[in-house]
Short mmCIF file of C-alpha atoms in Angstrom, two decimals:
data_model
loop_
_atom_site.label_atom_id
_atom_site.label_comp_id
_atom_site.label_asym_id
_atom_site.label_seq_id
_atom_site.Cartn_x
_atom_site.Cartn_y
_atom_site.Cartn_z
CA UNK E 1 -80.60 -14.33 -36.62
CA UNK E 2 -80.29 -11.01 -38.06
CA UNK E 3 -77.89 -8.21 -37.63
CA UNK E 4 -80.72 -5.93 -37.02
CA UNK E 5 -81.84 -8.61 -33.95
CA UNK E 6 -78.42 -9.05 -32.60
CA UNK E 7 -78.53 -5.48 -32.44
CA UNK E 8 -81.62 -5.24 -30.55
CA UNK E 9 -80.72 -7.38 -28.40
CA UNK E 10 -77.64 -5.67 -27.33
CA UNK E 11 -77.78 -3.90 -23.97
CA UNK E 12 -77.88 -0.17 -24.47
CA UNK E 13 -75.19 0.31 -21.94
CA UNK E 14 -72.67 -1.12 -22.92
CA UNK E 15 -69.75 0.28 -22.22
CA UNK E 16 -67.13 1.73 -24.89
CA UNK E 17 -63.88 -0.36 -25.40
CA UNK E 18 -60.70 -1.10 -27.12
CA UNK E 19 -61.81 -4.11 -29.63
CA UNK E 20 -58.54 -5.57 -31.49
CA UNK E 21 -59.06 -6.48 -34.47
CA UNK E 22 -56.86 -8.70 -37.14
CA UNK E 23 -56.06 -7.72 -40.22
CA UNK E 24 -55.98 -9.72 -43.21
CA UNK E 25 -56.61 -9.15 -47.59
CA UNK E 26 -54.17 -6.85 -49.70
CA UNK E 27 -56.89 -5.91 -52.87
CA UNK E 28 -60.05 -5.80 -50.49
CA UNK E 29 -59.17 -5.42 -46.58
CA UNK E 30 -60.75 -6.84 -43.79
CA UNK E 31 -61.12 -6.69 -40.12
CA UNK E 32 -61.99 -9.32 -37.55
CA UNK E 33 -62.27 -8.99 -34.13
CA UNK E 34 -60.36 -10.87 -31.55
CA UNK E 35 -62.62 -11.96 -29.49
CA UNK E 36 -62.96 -13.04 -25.69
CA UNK E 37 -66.10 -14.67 -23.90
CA UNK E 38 -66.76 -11.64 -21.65
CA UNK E 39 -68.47 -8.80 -22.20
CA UNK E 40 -68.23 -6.47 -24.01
CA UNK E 41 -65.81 -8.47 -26.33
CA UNK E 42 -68.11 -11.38 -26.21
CA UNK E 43 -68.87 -10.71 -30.78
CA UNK E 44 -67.46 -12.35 -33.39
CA UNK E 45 -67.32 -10.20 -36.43
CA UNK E 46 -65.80 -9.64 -40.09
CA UNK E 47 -65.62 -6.56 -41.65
CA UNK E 48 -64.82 -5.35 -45.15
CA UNK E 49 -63.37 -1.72 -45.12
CA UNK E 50 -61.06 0.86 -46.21
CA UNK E 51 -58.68 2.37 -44.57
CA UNK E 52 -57.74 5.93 -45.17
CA UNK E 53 -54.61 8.43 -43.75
CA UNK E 54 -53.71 11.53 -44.38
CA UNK E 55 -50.02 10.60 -45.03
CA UNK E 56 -50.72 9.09 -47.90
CA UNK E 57 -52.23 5.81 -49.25
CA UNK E 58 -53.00 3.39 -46.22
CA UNK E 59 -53.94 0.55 -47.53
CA UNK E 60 -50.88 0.36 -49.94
CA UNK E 61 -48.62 1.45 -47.03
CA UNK E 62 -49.84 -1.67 -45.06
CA UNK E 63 -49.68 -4.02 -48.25
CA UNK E 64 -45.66 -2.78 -49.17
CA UNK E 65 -45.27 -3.84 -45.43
CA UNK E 66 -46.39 -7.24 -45.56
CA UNK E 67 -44.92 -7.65 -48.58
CA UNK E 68 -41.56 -6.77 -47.82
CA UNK E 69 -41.26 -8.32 -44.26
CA UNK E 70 -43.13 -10.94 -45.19
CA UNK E 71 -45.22 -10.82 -41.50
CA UNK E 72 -48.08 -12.80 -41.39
CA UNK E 73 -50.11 -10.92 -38.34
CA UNK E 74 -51.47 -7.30 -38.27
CA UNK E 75 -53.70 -6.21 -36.24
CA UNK E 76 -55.49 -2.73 -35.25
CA UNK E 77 -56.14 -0.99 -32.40
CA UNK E 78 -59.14 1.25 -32.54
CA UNK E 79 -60.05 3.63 -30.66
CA UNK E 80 -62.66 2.49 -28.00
CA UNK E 81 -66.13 1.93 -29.14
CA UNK E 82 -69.08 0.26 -28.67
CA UNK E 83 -69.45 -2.77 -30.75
CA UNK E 84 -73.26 -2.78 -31.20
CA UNK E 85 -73.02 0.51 -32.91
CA UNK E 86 -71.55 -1.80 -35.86
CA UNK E 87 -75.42 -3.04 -36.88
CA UNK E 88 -78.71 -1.46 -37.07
CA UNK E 89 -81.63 -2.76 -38.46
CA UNK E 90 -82.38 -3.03 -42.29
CA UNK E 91 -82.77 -0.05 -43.85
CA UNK E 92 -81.15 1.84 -41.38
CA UNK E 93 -77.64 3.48 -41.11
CA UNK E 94 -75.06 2.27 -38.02
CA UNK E 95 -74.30 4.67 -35.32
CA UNK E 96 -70.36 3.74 -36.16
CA UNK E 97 -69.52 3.57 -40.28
CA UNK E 98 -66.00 4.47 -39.54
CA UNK E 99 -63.63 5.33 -36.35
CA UNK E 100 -59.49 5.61 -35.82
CA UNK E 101 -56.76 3.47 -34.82
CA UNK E 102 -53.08 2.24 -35.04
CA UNK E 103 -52.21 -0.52 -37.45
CA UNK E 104 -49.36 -2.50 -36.33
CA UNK E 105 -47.58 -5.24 -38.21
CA UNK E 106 -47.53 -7.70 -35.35
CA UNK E 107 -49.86 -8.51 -32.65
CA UNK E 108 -50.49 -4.69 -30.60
CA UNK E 109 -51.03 -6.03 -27.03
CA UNK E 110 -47.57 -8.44 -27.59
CA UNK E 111 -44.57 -6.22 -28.71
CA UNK E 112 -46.13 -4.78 -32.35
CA UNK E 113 -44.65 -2.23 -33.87
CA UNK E 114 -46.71 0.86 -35.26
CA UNK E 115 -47.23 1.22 -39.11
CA UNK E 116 -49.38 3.79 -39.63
CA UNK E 117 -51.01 6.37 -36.60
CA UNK E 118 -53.39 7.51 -36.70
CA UNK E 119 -55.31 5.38 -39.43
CA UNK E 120 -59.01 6.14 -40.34
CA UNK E 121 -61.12 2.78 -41.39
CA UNK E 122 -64.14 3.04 -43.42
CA UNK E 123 -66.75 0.37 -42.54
CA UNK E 124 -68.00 -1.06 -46.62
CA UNK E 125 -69.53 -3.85 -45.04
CA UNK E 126 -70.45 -6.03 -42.05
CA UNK E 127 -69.98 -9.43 -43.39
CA UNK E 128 -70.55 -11.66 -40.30
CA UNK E 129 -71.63 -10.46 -36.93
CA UNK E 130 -72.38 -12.64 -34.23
CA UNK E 131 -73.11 -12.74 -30.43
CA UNK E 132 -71.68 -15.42 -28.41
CA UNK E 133 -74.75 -17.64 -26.41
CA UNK E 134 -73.68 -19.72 -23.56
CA UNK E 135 -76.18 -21.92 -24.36
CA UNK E 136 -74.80 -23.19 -27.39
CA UNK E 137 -73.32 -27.19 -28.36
CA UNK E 138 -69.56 -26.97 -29.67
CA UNK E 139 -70.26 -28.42 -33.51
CA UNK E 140 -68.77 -31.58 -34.06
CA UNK E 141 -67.34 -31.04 -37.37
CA UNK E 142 -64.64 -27.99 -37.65
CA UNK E 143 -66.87 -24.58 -38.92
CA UNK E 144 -65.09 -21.98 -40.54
CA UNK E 145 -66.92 -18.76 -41.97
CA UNK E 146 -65.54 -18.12 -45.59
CA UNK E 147 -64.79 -14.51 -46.78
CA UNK E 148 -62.72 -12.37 -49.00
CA UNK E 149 -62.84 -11.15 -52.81
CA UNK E 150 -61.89 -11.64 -56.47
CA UNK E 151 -58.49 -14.49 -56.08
CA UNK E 152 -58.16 -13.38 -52.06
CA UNK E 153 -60.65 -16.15 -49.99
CA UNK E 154 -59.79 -16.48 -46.36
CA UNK E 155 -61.12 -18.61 -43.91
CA UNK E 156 -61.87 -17.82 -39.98
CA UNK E 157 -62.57 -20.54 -38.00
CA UNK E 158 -66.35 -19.91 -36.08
CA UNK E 159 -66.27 -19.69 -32.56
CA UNK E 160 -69.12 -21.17 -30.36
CA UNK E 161 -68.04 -22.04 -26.38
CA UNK E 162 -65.11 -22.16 -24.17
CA UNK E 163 -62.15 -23.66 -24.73
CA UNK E 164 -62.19 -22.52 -28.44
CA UNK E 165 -59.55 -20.90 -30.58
CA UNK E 166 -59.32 -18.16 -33.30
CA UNK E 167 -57.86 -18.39 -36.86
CA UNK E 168 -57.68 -16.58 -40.29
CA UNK E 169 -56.25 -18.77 -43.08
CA UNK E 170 -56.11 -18.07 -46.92
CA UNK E 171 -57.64 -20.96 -49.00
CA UNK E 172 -57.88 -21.22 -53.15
CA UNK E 173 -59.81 -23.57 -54.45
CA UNK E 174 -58.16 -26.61 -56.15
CA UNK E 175 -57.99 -26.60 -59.91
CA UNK E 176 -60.47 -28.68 -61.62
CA UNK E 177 -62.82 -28.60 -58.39
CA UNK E 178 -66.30 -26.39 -57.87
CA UNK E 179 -64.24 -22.98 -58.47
CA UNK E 180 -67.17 -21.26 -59.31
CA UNK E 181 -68.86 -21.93 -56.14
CA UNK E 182 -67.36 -19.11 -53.95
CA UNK E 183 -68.26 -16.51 -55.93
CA UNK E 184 -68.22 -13.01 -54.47
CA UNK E 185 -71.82 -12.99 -53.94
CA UNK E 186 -72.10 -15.53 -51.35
CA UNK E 187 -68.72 -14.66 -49.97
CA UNK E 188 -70.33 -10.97 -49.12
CA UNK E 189 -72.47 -12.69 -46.80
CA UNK E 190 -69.88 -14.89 -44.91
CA UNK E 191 -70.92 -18.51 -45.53
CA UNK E 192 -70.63 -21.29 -43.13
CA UNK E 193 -68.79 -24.28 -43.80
CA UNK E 194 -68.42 -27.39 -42.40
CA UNK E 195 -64.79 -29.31 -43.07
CA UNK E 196 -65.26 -33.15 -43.40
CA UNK E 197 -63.09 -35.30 -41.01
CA UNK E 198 -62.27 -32.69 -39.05
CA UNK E 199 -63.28 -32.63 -35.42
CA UNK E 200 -63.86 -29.09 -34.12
CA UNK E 201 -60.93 -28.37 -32.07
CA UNK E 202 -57.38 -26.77 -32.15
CA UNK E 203 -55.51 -29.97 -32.71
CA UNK E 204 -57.70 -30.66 -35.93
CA UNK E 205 -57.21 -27.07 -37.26
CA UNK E 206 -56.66 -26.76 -41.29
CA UNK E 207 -52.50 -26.10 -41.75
CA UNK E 208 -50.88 -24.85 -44.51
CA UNK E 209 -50.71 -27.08 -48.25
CA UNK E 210 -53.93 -29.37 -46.55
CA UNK E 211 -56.13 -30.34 -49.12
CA UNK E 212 -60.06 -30.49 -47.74
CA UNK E 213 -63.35 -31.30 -48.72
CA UNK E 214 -66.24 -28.49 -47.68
CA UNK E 215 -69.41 -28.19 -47.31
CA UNK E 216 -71.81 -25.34 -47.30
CA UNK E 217 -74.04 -25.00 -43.78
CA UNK E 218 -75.24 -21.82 -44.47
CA UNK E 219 -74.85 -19.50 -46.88
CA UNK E 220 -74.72 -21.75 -49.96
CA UNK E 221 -75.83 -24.72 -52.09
CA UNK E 222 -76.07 -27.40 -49.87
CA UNK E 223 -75.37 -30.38 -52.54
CA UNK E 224 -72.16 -28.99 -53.25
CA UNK E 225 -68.56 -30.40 -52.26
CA UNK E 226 -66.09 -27.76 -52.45
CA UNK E 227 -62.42 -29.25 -52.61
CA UNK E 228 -60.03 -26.64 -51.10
CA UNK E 229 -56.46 -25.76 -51.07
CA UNK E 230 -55.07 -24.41 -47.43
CA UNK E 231 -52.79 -21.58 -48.00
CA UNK E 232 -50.82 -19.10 -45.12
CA UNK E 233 -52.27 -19.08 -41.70
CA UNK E 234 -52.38 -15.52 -40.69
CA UNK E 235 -53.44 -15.79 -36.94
CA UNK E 236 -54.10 -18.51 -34.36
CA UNK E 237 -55.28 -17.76 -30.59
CA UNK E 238 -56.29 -20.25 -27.78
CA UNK E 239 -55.28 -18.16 -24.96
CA UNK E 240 -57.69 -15.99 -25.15
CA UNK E 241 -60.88 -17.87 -25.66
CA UNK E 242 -59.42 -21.05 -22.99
CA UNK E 243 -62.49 -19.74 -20.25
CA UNK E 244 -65.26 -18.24 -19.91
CA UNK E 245 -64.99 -15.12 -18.13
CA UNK E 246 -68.07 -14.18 -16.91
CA UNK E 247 -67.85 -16.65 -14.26
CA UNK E 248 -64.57 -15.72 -12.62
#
């Protein structure tokens, strides 16, 4: 389904809101959304932006940070707004290109600490927007949607139903595999990938130094095996995405 459709089929009053996001890539950055299965927060999405201040430059500010302390979550705290106002239909422009927030290193809602308020992100690109359906079947194989830039390629594990779980991990691909595969191109788009031997679950989540076998679902050449590296693992939540809300 299309951005332009998921955006159609938002309701039109839906209500403004405070939608977390984690933050992960140094060169290019990126925001994803931590999502919950209630509305409005019921969206997974991935965004490619750039984040501006007038104190100087953000986006280094937030890179010397991780660098020095070495922190693997960051998150951001806009300020509310309404998520559908991300997507419009082709060949039109978003309500919402960019908006305000807090960066924190750490996560904002569990004892972060500020880094840079207020900060102003630029939206580049939408690369993966999606609506939960309650209606869907929990894939059997672990899905991740792959992302990132130039040597920075991340993984985010795709969420479907109750219980689920979120996670951003870096990945490389191993030397002498398919390493032109994820080129930038198809990693614009957010491809979905399908690890073998992995069920689709926290317990069978990839961990740092695994070594995996992927295949393209969507997004990609479907005859290829990509054999991948697992680097840091940036966020996990379960918590969060245990129940679905809507029916408390």
């Amino acid at each position: 389904m299309s951005f332009a459709t998921e955006a159609i089929l938002v309701s039109s009053v839906e209500p403004k809101a405070t939608h977390g996001m984690v933050v992960v890539g140094e060169e290019t950055v990126y925001l994803s959304h931590m999502p919950m299965f209630m509305e409005p927060h019921a969206v997974q999405y991935l965004l490619e932006v750039v984040l501006r201040s007038e104190t100087g430059d953000a986006r280094q500010r937030y890179v010397d940070d991780r660098r020095r302390t070495g922190t693997a979550v960051y998150t951001l705290a806009p300020e509310p707004f309404r998520i559908s106002d991300l997507v419009a239909p082709e060949g039109q422009r978003p309500e919402l290109t960019s908006f305000t927030g807090t960066l924190f290193r750490g996560h904002f809602e569990r004892g972060g600490t500020e880094i840079i308020d207020p900060v102003t992100v630029e939206v580049q690109r939408v690369v993966h927007f999606r609506r939960f359906d309650h209606h869907a079947s929990r894939p059997e194989a672990l899905n991740y949607l792959a992302f990132g830039k130039g040597d920075e390629l991340f993984f985010a594990h795709r969420i479907t139903k109750p219980p689920d779980f979120d996670q951003h991990i870096a990945v490389r691909h191993v030397p002498g595999g398919a390493d032109a595969v994820l080129t930038d191109d198809i990693l614009r788009k957010g491809p979905r990938l399908e690890i073998s031997g992995r069920a689709d679950r926290p317990d069978d989540r990839l961990h740092e130094s695994d070594q995996v076998t992927a295949k393209f679902l969507d997004g990609g050449p479907d005859d290829v095996d990509l054999r991948l590296l697992v680097g840091r693992e940036f966020y996990e939540e379960e918590g969060d995405l245990a129940t679905d809300m809507h029916s408390h």
